mmCIF file of C-alpha atoms in Angstrom:
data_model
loop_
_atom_site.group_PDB
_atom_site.id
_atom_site.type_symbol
_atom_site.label_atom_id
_atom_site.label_comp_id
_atom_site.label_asym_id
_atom_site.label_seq_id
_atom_site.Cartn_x
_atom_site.Cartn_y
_atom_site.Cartn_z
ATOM 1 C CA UNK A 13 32.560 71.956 119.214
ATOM 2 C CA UNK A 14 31.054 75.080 118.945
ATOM 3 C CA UNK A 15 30.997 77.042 116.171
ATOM 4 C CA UNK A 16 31.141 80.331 115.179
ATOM 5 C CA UNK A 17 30.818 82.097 111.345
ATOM 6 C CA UNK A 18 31.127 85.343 110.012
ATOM 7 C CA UNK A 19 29.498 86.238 106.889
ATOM 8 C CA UNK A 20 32.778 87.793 105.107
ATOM 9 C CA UNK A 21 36.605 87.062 106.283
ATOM 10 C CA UNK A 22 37.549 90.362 104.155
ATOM 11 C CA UNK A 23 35.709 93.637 103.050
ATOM 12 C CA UNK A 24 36.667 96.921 101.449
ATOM 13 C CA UNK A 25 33.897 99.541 101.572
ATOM 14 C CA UNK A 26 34.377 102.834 100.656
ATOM 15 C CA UNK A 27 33.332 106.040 103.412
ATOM 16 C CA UNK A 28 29.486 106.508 103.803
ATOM 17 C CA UNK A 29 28.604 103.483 102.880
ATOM 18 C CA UNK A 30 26.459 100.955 104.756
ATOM 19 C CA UNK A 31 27.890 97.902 106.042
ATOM 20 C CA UNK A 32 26.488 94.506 107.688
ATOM 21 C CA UNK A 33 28.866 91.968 109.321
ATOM 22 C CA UNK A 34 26.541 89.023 110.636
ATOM 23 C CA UNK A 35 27.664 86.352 112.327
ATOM 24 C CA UNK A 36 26.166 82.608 113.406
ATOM 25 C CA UNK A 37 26.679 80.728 116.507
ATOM 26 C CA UNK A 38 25.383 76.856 116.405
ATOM 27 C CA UNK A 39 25.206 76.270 120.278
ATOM 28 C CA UNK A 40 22.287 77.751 121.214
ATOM 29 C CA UNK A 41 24.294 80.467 123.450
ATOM 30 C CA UNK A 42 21.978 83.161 124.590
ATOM 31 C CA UNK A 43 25.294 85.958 125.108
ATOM 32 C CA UNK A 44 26.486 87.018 121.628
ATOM 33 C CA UNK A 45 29.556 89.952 121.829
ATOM 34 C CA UNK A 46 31.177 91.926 118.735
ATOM 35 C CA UNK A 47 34.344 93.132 119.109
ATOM 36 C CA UNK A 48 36.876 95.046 117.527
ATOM 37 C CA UNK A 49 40.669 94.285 117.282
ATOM 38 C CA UNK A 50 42.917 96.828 116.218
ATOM 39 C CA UNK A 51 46.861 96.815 117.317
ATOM 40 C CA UNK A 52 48.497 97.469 120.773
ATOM 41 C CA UNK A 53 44.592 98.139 122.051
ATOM 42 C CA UNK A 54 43.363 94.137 122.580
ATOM 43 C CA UNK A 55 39.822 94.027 122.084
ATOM 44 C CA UNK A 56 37.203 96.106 122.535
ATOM 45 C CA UNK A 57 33.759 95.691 123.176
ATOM 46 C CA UNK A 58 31.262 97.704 120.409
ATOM 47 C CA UNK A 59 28.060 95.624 121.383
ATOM 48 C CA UNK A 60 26.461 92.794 123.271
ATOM 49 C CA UNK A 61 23.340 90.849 123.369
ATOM 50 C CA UNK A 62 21.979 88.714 125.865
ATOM 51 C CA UNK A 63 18.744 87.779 124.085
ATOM 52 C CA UNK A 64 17.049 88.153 120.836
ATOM 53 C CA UNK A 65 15.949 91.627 120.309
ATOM 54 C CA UNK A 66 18.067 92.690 123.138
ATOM 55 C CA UNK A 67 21.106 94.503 123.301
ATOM 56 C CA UNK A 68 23.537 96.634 125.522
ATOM 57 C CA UNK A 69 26.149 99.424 124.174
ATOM 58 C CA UNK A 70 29.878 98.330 124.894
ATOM 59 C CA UNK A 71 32.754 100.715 125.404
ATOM 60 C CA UNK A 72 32.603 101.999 121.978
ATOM 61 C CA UNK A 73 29.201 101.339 120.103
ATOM 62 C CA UNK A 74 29.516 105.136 118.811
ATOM 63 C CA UNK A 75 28.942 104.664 114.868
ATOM 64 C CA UNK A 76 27.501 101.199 115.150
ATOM 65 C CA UNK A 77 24.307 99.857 115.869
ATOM 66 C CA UNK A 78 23.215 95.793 115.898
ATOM 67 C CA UNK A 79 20.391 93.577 115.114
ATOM 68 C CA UNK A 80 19.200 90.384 116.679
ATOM 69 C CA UNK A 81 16.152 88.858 115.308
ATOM 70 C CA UNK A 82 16.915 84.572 116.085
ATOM 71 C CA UNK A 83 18.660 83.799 118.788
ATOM 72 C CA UNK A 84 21.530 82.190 116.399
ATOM 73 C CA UNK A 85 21.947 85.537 114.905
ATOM 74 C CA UNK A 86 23.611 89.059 115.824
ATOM 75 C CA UNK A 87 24.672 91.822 112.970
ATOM 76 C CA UNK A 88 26.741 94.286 113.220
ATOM 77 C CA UNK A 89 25.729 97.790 111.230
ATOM 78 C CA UNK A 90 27.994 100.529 110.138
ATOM 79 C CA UNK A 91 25.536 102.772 109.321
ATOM 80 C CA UNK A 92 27.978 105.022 107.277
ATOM 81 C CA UNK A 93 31.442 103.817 107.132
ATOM 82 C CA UNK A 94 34.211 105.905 108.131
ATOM 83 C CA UNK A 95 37.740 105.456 107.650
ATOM 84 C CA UNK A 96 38.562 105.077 111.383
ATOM 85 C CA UNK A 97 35.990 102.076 111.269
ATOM 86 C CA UNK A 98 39.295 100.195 109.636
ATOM 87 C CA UNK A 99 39.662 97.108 111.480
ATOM 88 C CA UNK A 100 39.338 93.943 112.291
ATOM 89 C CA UNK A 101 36.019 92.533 113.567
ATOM 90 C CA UNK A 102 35.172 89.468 115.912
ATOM 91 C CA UNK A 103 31.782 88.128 116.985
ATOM 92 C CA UNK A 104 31.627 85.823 120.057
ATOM 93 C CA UNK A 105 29.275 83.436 121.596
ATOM 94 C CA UNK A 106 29.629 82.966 125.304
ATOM 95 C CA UNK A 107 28.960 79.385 127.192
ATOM 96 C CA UNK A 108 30.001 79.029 131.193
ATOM 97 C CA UNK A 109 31.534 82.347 131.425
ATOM 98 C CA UNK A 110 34.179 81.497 128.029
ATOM 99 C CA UNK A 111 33.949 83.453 124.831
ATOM 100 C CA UNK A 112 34.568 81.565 121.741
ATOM 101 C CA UNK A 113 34.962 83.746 118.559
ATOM 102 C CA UNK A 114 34.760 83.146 115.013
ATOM 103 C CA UNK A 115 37.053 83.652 112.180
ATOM 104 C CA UNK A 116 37.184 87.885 111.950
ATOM 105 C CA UNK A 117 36.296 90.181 109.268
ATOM 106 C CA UNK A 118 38.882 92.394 108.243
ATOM 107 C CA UNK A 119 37.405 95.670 107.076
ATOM 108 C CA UNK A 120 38.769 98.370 105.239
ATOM 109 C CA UNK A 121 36.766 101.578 104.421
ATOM 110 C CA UNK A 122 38.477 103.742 101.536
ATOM 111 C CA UNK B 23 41.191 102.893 131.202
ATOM 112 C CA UNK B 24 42.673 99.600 130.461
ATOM 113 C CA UNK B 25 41.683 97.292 133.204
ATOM 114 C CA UNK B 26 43.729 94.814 131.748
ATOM 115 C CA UNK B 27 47.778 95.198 131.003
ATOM 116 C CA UNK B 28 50.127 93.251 129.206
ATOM 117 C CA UNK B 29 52.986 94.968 129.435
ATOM 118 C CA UNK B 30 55.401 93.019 126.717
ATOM 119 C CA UNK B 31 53.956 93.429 122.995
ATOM 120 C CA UNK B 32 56.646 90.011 121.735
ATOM 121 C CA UNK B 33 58.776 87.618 123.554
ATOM 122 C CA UNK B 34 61.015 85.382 121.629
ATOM 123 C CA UNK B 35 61.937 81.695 123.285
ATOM 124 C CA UNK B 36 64.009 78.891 121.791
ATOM 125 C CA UNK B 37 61.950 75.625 121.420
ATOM 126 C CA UNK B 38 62.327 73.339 124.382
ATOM 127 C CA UNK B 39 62.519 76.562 126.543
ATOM 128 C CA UNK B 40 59.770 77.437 128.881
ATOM 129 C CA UNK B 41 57.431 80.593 127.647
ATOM 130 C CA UNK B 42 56.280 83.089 130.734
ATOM 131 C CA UNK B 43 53.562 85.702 129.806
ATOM 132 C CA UNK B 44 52.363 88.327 131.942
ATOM 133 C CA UNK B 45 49.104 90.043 132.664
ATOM 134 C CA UNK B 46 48.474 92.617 135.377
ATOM 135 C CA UNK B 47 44.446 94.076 135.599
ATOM 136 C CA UNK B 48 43.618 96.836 138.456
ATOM 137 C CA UNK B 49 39.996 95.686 139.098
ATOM 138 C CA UNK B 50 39.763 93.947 142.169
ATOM 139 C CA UNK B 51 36.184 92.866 141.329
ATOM 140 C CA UNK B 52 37.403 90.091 138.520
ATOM 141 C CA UNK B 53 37.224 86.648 139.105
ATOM 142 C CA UNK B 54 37.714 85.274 136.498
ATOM 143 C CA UNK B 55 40.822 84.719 134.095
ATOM 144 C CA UNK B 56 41.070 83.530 130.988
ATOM 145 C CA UNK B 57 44.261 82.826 127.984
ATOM 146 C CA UNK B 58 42.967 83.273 124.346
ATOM 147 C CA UNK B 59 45.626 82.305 121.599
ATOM 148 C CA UNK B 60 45.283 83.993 117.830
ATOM 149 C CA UNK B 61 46.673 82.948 114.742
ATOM 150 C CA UNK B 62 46.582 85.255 112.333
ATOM 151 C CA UNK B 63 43.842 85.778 109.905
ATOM 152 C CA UNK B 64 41.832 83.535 112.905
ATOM 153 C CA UNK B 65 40.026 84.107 115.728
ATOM 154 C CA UNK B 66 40.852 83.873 119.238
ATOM 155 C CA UNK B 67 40.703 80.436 120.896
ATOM 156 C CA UNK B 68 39.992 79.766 124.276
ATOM 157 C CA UNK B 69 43.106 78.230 125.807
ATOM 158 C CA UNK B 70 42.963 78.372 129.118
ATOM 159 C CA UNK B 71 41.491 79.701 132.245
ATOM 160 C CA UNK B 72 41.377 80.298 136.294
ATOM 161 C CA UNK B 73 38.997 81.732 138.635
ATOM 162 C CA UNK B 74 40.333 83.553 141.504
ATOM 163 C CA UNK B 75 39.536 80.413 144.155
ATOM 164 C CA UNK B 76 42.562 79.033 142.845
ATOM 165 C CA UNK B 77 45.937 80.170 142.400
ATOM 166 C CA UNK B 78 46.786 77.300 139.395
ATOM 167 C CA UNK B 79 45.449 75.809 136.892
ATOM 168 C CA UNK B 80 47.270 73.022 134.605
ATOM 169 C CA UNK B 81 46.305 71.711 131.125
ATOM 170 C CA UNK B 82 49.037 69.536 129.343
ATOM 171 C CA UNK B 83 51.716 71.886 128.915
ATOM 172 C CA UNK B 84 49.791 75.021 130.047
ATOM 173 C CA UNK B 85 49.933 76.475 133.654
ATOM 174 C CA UNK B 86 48.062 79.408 134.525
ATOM 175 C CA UNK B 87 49.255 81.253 137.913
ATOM 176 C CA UNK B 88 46.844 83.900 139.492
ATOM 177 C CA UNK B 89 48.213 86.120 142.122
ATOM 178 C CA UNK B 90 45.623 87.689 143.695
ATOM 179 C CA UNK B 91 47.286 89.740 146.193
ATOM 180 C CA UNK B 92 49.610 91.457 143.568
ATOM 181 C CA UNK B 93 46.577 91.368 140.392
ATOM 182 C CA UNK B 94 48.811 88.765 138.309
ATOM 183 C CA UNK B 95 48.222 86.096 136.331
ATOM 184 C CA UNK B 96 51.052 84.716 133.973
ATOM 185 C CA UNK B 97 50.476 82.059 131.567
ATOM 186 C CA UNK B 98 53.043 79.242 131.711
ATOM 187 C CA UNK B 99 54.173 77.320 128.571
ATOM 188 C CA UNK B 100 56.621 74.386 128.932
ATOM 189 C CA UNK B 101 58.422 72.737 126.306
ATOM 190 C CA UNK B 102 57.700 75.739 123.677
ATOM 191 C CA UNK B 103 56.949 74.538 120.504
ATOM 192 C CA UNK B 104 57.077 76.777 117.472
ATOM 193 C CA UNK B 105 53.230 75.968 116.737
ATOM 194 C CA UNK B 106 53.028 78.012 119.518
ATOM 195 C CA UNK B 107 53.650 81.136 117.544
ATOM 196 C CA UNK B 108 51.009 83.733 118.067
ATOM 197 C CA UNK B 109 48.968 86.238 119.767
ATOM 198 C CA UNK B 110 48.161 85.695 123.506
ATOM 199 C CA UNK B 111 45.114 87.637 124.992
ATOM 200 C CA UNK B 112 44.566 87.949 128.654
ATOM 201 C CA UNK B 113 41.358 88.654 129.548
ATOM 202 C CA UNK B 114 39.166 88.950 133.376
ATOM 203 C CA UNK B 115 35.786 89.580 133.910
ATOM 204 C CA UNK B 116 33.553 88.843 136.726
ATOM 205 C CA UNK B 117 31.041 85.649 137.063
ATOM 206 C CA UNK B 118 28.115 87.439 137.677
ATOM 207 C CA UNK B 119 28.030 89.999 135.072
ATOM 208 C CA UNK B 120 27.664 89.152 131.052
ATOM 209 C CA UNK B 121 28.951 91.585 129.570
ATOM 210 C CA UNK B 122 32.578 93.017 131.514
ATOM 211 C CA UNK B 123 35.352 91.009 129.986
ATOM 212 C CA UNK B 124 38.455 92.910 129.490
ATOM 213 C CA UNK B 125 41.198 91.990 127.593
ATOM 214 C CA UNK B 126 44.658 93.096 127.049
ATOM 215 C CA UNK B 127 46.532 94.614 124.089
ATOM 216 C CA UNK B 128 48.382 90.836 123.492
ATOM 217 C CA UNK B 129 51.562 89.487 123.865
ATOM 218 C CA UNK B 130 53.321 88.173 120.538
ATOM 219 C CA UNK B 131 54.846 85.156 121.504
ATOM 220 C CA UNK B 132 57.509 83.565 118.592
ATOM 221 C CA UNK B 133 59.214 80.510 119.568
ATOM 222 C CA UNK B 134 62.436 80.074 117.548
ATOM 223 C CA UNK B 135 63.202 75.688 116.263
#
């Protein structure tokens, strides 16, 4: 089974600050996604990588950026928290064209 | 632009009753479909899927419909158990590219004992 972990299932930051979400995917899936959920809007792609140190924006990267150093690992950065950043937050790892996701991070910024 | 719809945010269904959810998407360039269930507090988990060669795809008591000609894919559940409470995601994307997969707004499905 593949897996999928995120560093923190819930996380209250308060506006400006900076926040990392990582996550860890055990099948050694070269496609890594974070996404963002929020209600009645499904969810929406912020970044992607499709190799270690590379990346590609999504449809809203504005006020995120993301790191991926090992293969097995992609970060997400909120470089300064704002309350509109509320949400929750799901990495993926992609094998033969399916997504699998982990747990979520619900963040709150104050 | 929302490529991909689902039209009806809940649907209620007595258990033993079939479950029908809908999905419409406007990009005639997917081709492939695919049914994510979410409990809450989880993530999504890959349920089911269909690539536009085929126009059905079965898995126990999951069938998965694709109509190409009208952009539709419905997700078929029969008998409806109330574990099957939750959050269905339809998402499409195309085979070649890694990074277009769409998803809609989810479909609340509660099925009543």
């Amino acid at each position: 089974d593949v897996k999928v972990t995120q560093s923190s299932r819930y996380l209250v930051k308060r506006t400006g600050e900076k926040v990392f979400l990582e996550c860890v995917q055990d099948m050694d899936h070269e496609n890594m996604f974070w996404y963002r959920q929020d209600p009645g809007l499904g969810l929406r792609l912020i970044y992607f990588s499709y190799d270690v140190k590379m990346k590609e924006k999504g449809d809203i990267p504005e006020g995120y950026s993301v790191s991926r150093e090992k293969k097995e690992r992609f970060s997400l950065i909120l470089e300064s928290a704002s309350t509109n950043q509320t949400s929750m937050y799901l990495c993926a790892s992609e094998g033969f064209y399916e997504q699998y996701f982990g747990p979520g991070t619900r963040l709150t910024v104050t | 632009d929302q490529q991909v719809k689902q039209n009806s945010p809940s649907l209620s269904v007595q258990e033993g009753r079939i479950s029908i959810l809908n999905c419409d998407y406007t990009n005639s360039m997917f081709d492939y479909f695919l049914w994510y269930k979410k409990y809450p507090a989880e993530g999504p988990t890959f349920l089911i899927s269909i690539s536009s060669i085929k126009d059905k795809n079965e898995d126990g008591r999951f069938t998965v419909f694709l109509n190409k000609s009208a952009k539709h894919l419905s997700l078929h559940i029969v008998p409806s158990q109330p574990g099957d409470s939750a959050v269905y995601f339809c998402a499409a994307r195309t085979m070649y590219n890694n990074n277009d997969m769409r998803f809609g707004a989810g479909t609340r499905l509660t099925v009543k004992p």
